[in-house]
Tab-separated table of C-alpha atoms and ligand atoms in Angstrom:
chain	number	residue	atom	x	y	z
N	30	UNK	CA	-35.564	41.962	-40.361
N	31	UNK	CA	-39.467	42.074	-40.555
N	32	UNK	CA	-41.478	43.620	-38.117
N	33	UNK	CA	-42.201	40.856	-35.937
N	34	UNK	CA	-38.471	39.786	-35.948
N	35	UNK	CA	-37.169	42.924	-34.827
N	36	UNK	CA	-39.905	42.708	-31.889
N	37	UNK	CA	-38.921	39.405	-31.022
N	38	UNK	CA	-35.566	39.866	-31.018
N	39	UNK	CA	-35.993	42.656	-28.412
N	40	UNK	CA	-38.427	40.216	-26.257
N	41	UNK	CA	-35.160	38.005	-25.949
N	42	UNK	CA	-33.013	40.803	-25.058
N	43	UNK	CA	-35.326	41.833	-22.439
N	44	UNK	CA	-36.081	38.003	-21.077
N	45	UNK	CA	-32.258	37.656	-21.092
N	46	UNK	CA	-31.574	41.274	-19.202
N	47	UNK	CA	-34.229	39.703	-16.119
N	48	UNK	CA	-33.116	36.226	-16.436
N	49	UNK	CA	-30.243	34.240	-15.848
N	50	UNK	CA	-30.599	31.775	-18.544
N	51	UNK	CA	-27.750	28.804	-18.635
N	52	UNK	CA	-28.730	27.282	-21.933
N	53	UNK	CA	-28.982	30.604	-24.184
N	54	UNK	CA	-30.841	28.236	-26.992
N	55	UNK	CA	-33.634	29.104	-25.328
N	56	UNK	CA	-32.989	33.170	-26.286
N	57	UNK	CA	-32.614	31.915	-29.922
N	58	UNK	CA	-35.844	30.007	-29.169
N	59	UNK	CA	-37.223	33.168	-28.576
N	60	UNK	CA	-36.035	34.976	-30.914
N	61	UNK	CA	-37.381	32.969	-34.019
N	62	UNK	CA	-40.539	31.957	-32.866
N	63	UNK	CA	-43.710	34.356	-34.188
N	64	UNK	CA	-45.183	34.617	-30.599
N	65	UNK	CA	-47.960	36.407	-32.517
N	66	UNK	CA	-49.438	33.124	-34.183
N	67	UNK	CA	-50.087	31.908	-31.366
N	68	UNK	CA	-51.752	35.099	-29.617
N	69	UNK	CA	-53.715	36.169	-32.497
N	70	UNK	CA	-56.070	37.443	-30.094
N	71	UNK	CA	-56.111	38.038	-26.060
N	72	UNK	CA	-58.337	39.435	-23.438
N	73	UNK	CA	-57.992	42.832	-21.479
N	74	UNK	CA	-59.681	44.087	-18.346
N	75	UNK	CA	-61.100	47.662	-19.000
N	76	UNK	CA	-64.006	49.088	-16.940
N	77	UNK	CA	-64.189	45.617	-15.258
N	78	UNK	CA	-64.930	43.819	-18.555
N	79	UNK	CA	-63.246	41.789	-20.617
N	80	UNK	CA	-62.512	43.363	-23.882
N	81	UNK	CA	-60.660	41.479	-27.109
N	82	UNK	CA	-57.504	42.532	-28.716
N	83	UNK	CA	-57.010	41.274	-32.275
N	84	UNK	CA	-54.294	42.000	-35.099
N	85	UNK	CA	-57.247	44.952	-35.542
N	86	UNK	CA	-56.192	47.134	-32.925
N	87	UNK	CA	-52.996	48.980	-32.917
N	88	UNK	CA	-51.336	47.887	-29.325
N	89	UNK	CA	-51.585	44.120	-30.418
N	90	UNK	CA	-48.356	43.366	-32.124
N	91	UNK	CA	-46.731	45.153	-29.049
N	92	UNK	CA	-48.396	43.593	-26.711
N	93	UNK	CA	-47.796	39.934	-28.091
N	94	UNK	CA	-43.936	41.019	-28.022
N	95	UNK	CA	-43.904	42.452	-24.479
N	96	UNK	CA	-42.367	40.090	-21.414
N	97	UNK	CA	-46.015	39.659	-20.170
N	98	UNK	CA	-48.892	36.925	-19.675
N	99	UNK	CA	-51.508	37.612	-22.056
N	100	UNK	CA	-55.080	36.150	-21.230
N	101	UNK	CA	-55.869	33.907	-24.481
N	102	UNK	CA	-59.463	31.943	-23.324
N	103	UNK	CA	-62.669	32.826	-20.957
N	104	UNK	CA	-65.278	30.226	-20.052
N	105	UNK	CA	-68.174	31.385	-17.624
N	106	UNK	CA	-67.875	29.920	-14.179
N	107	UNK	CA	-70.554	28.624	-12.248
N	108	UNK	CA	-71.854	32.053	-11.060
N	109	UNK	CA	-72.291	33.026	-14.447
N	110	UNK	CA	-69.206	35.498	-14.555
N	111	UNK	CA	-66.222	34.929	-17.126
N	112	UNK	CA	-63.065	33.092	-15.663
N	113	UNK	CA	-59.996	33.155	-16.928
N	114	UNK	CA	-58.956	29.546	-18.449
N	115	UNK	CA	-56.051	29.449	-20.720
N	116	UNK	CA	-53.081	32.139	-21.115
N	117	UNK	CA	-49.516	32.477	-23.153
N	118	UNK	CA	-47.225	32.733	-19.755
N	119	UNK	CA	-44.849	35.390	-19.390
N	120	UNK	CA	-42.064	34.662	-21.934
N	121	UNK	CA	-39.291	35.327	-19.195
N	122	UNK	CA	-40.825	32.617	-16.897
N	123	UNK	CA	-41.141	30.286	-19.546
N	124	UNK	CA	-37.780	30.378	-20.385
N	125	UNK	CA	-36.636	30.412	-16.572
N	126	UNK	CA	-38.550	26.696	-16.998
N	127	UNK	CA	-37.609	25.121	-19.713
N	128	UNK	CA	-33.851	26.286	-18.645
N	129	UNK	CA	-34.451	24.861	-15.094
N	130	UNK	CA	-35.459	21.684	-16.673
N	131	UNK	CA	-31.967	21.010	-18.191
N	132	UNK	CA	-33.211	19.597	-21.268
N	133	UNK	CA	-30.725	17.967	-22.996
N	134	UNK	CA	-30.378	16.944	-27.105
N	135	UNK	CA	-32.292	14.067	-28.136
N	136	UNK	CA	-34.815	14.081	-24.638
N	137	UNK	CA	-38.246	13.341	-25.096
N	138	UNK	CA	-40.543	16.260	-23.183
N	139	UNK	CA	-43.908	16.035	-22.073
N	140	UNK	CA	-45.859	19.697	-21.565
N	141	UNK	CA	-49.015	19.288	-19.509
N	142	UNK	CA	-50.813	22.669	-20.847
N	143	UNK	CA	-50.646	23.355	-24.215
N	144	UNK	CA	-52.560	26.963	-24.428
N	145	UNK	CA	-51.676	29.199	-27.260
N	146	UNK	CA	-48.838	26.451	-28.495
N	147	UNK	CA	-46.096	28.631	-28.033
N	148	UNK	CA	-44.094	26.501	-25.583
N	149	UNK	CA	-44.728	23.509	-27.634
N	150	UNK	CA	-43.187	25.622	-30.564
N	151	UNK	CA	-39.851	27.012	-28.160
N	152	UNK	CA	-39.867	23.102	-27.176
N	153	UNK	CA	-39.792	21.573	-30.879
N	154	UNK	CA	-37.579	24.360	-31.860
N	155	UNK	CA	-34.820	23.333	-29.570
N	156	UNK	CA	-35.376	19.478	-29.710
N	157	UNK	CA	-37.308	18.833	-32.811
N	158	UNK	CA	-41.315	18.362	-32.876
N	159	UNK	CA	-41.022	14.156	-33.059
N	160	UNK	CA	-39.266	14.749	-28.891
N	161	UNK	CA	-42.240	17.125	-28.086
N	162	UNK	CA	-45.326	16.305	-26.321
N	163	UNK	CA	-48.282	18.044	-25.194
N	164	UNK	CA	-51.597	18.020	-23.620
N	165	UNK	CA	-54.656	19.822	-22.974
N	166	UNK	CA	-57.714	19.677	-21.359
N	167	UNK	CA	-59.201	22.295	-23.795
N	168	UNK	CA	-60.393	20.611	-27.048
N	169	UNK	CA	-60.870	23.781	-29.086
N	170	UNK	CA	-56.998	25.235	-27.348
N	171	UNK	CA	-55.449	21.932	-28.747
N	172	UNK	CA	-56.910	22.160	-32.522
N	173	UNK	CA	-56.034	25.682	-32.608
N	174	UNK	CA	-52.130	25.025	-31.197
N	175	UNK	CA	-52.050	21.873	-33.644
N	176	UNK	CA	-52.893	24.854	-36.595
N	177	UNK	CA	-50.321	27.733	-35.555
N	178	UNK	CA	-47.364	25.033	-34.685
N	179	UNK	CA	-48.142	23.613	-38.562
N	180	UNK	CA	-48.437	26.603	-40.109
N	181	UNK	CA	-44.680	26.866	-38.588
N	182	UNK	CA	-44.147	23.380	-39.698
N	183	UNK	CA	-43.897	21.653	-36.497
N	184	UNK	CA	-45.920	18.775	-35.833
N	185	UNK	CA	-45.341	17.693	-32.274
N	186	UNK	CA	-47.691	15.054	-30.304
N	187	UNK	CA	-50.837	17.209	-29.513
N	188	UNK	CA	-53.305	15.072	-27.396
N	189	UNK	CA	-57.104	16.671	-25.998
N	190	UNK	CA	-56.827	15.333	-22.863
N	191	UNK	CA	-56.830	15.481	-18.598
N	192	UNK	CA	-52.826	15.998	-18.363
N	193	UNK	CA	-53.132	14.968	-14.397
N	194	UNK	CA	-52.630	11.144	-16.276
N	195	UNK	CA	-49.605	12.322	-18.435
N	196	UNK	CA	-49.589	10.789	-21.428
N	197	UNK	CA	-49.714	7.660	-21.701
N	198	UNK	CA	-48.940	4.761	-24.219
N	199	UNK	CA	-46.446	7.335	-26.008
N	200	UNK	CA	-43.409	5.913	-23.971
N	201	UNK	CA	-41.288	7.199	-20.998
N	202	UNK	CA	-40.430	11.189	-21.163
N	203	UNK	CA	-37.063	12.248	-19.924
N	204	UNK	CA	-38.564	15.773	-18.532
N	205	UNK	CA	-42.268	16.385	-17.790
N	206	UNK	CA	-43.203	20.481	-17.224
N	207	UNK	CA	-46.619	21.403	-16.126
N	208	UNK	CA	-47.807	24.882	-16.920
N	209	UNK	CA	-51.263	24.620	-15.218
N	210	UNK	CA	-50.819	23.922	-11.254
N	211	UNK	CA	-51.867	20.895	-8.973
N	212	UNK	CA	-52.068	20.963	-5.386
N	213	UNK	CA	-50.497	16.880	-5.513
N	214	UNK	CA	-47.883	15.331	-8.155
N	215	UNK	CA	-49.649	12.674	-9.912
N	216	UNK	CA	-48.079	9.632	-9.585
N	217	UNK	CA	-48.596	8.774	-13.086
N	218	UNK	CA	-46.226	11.430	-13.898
N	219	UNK	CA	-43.680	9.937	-12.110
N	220	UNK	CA	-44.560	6.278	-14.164
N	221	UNK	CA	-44.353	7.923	-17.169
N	222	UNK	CA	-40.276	9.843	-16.446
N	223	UNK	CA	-37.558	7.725	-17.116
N	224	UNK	CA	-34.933	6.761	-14.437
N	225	UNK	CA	-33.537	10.150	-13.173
N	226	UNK	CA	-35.973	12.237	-15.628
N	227	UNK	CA	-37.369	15.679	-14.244
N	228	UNK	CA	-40.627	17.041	-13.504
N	229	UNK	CA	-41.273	20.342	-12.987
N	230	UNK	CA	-44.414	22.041	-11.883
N	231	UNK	CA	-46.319	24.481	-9.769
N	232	UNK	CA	-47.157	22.722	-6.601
N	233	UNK	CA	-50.612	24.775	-5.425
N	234	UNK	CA	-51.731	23.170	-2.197
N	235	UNK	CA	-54.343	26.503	-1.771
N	236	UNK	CA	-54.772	29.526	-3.260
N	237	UNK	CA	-51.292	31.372	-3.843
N	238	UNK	CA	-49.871	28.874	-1.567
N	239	UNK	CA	-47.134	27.175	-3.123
N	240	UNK	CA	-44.670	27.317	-6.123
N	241	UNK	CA	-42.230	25.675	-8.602
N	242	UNK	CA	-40.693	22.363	-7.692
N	243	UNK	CA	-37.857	20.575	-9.824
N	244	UNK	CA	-38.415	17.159	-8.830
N	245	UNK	CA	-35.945	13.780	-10.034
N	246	UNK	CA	-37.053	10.303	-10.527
N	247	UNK	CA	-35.823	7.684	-8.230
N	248	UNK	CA	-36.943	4.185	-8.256
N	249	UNK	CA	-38.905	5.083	-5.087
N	250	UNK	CA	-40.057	8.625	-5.030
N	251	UNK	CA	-39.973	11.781	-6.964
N	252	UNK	CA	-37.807	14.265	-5.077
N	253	UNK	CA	-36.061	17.898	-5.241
N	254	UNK	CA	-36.237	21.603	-4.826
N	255	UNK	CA	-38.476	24.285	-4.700
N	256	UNK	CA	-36.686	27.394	-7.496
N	257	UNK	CA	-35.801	30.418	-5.605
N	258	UNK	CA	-38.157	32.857	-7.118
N	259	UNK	CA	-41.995	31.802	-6.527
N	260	UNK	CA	-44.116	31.602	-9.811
N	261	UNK	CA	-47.866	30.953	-10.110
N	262	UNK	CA	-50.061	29.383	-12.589
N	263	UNK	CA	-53.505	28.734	-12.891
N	264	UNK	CA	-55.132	25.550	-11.342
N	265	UNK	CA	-56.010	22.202	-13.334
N	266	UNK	CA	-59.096	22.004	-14.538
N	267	UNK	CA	-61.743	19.203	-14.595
N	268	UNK	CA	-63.103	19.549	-17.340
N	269	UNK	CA	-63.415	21.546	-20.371
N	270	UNK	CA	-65.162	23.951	-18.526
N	271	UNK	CA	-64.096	27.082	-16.423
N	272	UNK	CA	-63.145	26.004	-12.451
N	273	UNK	CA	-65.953	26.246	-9.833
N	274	UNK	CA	-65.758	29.076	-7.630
N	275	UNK	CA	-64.794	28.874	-4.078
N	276	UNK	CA	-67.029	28.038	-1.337
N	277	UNK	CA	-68.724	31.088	-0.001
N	278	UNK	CA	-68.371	31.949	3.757
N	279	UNK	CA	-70.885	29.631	6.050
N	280	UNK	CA	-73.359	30.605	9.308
N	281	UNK	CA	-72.356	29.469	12.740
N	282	UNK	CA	-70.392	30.148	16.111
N	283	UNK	CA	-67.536	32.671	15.240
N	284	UNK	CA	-64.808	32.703	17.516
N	285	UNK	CA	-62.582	36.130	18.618
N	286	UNK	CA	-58.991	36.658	19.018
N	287	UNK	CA	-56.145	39.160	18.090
N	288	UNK	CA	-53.265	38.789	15.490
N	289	UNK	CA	-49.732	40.239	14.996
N	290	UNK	CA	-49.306	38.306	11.617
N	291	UNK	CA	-49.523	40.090	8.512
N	292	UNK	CA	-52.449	38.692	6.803
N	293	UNK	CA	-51.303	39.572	3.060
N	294	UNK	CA	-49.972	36.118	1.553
N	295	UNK	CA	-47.553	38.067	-0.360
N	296	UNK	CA	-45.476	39.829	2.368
N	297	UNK	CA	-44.299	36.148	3.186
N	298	UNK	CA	-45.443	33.124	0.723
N	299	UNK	CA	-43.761	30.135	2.687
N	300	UNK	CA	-45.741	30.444	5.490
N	301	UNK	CA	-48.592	30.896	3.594
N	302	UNK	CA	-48.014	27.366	2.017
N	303	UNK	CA	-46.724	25.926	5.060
N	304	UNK	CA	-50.387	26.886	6.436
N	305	UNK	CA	-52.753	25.195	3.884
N	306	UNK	CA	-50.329	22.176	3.810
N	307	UNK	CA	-51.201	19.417	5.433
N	308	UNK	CA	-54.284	21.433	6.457
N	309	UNK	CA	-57.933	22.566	5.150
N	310	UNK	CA	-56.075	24.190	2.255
N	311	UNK	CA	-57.381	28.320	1.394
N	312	UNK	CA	-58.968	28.289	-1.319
N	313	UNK	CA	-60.461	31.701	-1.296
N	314	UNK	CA	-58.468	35.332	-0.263
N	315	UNK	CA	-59.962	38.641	-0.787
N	316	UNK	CA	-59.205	42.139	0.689
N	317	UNK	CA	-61.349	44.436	2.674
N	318	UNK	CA	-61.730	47.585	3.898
N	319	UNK	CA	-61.571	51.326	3.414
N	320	UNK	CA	-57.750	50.720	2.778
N	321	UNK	CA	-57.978	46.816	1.197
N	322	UNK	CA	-56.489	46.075	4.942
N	323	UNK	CA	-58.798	43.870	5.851
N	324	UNK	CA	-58.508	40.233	4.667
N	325	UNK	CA	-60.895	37.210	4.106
N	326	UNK	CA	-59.495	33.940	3.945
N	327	UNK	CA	-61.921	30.629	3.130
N	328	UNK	CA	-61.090	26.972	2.762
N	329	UNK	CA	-62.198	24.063	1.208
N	330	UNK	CA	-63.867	22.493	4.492
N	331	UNK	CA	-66.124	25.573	4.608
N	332	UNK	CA	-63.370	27.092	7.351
N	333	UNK	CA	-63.307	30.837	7.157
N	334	UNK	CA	-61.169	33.573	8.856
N	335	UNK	CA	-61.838	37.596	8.801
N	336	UNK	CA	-58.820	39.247	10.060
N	337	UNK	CA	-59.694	43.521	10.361
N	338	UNK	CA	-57.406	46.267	9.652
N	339	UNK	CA	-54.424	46.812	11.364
N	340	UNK	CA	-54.582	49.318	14.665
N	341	UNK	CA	-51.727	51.960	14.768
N	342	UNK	CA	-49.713	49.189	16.832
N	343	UNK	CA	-50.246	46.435	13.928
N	344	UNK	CA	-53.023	44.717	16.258
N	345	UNK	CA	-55.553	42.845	14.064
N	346	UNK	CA	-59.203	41.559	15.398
N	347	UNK	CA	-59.559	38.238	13.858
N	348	UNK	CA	-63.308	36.475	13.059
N	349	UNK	CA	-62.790	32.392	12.531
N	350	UNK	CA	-65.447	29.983	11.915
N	351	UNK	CA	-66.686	26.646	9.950
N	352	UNK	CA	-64.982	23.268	11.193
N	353	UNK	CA	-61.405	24.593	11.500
N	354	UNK	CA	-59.860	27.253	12.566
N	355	UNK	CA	-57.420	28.127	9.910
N	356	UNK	CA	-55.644	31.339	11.319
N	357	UNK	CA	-54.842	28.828	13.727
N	358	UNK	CA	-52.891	27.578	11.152
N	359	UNK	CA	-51.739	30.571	9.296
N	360	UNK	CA	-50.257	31.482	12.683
N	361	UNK	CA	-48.315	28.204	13.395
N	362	UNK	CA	-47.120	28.452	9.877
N	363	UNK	CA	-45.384	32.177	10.718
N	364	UNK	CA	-43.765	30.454	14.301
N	365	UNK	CA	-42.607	27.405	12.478
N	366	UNK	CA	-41.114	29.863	9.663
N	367	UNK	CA	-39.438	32.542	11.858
N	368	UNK	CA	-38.275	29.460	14.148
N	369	UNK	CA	-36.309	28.058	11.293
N	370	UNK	CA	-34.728	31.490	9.999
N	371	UNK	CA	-37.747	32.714	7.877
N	372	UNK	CA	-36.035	29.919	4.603
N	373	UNK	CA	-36.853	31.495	1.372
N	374	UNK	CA	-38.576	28.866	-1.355
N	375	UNK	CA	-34.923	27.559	-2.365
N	376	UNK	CA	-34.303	26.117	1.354
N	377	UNK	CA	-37.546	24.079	0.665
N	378	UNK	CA	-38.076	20.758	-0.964
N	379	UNK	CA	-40.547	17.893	-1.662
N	380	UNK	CA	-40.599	14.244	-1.737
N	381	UNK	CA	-43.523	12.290	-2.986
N	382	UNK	CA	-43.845	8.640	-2.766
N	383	UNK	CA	-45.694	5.800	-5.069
N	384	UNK	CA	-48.426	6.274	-2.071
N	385	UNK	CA	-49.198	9.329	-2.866
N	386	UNK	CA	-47.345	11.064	0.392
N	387	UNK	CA	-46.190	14.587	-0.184
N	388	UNK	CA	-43.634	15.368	2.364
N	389	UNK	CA	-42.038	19.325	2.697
N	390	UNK	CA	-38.358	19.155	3.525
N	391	UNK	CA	-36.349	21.941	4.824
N	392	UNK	CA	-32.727	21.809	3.703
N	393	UNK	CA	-32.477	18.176	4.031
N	394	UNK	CA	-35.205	15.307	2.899
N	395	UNK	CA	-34.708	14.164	6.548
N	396	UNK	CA	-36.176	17.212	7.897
N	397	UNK	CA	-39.722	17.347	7.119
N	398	UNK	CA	-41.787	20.004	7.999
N	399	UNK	CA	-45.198	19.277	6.625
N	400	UNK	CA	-47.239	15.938	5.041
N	401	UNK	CA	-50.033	15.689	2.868
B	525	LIG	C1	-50.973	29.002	-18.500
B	525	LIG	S1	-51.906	28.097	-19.645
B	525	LIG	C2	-50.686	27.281	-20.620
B	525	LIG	C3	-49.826	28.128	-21.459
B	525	LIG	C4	-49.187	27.375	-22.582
B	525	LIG	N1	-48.114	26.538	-22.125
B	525	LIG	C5	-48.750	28.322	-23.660
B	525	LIG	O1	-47.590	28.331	-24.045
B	525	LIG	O2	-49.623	29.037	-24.169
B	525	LIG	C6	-52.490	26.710	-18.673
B	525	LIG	C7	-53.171	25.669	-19.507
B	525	LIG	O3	-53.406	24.527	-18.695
B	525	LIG	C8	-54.559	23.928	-19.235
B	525	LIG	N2	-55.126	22.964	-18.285
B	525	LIG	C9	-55.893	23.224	-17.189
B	525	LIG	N3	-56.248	22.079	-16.605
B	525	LIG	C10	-55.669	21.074	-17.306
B	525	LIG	C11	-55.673	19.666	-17.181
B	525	LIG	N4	-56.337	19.052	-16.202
B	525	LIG	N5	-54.968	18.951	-18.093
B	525	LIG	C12	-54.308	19.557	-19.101
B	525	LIG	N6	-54.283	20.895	-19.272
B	525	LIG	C13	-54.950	21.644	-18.384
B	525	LIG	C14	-55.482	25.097	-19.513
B	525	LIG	O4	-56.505	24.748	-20.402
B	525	LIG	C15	-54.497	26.117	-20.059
B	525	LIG	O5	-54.462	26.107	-21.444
């Protein structure tokens, strides 16, 4: 075994000792795929900048073989600073994907996100490159993953291109997976799956406020479940160009109140989606504070909430101003969440219809919680 293939043998031992994987192809996948021609170079934070890690430096090779997102492409936001626009995705969750997508011998796939090209290469290693599909909004990221995937001699269906409109005039796809989020499904998507073909994508409606969804092809909707364990990828883009930053906080009356809620989206991401659904969605959420206990929480209307450190009894102060009050919502999120047994993501489904609806189900399609 060479160097690379001992390393990449061990990255499918350890994706396979985290992850329950039905269809182990996707270990052997894995296991024979160079992940380090596609990451021939990725991006580190040290000393708050970004810093480049090349073949040149010694932790590379381990890096590229460790179960870890690796930043692959900057682009300088509107304020100047460097934003973070393409990345390889942690092998482990990849492979929870393309396994949760039951993909089946001789199905056609469409990836929207091609990045580094490594998907696209665990893709046309399982099915062949002619079934595999994939687009990107970066021009440069799509010559470069057309290169590495023929230097491997796979030549899938690379396409420069908005991936919110699929693909289209290639056919129907029998699965679709997204590896950038969207805070809608695009119909188009669901015009381009064949009868009973799968989607699956990260479903963003604000910032950290959302997850995976698996959803099916019916003749009249796309429908199915959120996965049990919440994953997060980084928003489309517009444009070939690095996102624009969020609205900063605006001027006017502030109203006052108190809060019980834990304001940290983490300690309970359903409600935290339940809240921008529907709603003003967050779009911005720092920490505060001596302790990083404070939070700030902005939308997209311009809405903004301040919610202080906790007291010794948990007692929060809470600021809230612009057109909204989203707190408001954050709060009616928690009730509706603790009122129906605090569901974790996999009691939680969505059903979107040729109009564009989004509708959040709990346990049943009848029983919807939230539209937008
Ligand atoms: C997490 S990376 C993809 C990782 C990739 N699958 C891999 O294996 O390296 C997300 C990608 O989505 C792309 N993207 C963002 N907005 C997009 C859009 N509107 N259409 C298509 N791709 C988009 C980004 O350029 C980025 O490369």
């Amino acid at each position: 075994m060479t160097g690379w293939q001992a390393q990449s043998s061990a990255l499918a031992k350890a994706v396979a000792a985290t992850t329950t994987v039905g269809d182990t192809r996707w270990l052997a996948a894995v296991e024979e795929t160079p992940r380090h021609v596609f990451v021939p170079r990725h991006y580190v934070q040290r000393d708050g900048d970004w810093v480049a890690v090349t073949a040149a430096d010694a932790r590379w090779l381990n890096a590229v073989y460790a179960d870890a997102p690796l930043v692959t492409e900057l682009l300088p936001d509107g304020l100047g600073r460097l934003s973070v626009v393409s990345s390889s995705t942690k092998p482990a969750l990849m492979v929870r994907m393309l396994d949760a997508l039951d993909v089946g011998d001789g199905h056609r796939v469409l990836e929207i996100g091609t990045g580094t090209g490594y998907n696209a290469a665990l893709l046309c290693h399982r099915l062949g490159a002619e079934s595999v599909f994939s687009v990107d909004i970066g021009v440069g990221l799509v010559a470069a993953a057309r290169e590495r995937l023929a230097a491997l001699g796979y030549a899938p269906t690379l396409v420069a291109a908005d991936g919110r409109f699929g693909l289209p005039g290639h056919g129907r796809f029998d699965r679709i997976v997204a590896t950038c989020s969207v805070p809608t499904v695009p119909w188009a998507w669901a015009e381009q799956l064949t009868d009973g073909g799968l989607v699956l994508v990260d479903v963003k409606v604000g910032s950290q406020a959302g997850s995976l969804v698996l959803l099916r092809r019916y003749p009249d909707r796309l429908e199915g479940r959120f996965l049990a364990r919440w994953a997060g990828f980084m928003p489309a883009r517009d444009g070939d160009v690095a996102p624009s930053p969020p609205p900063g906080e605006r001027a006017g009356p502030v109203a006052e109140s108190v809060t019980f809620v834990d304001p940290d989206p983490w300690t309970a991401l359903v409600p935290w989606f339940l809240a921008s659904a529907g709603r003003s969605p967050v779009v911005g959420v720092t920490r505060y504070g001596p302790g990083l206990d404070g939070w700030r929480v902005s939308a997209a209307d311009g809405s903004w909430s301040e919610v202080e450190p906790a007291d010794a009894r948990g007692l929060r102060v809470v600021r809230q101003g612009g057109p909204r009050r989203i707190w408001a919502d954050v709060e009616d999120a928690h009730r509706v969440w603790a009122g129906a047994g605090r569901p974790g993501w996999e009691r939680l489904g969505l059903v979107v219809t040729p109009d564009r609806k989004h509708g959040v189900w709990l346990d049943d399609p009848a029983a919807v919680l939230r539209t937008f």
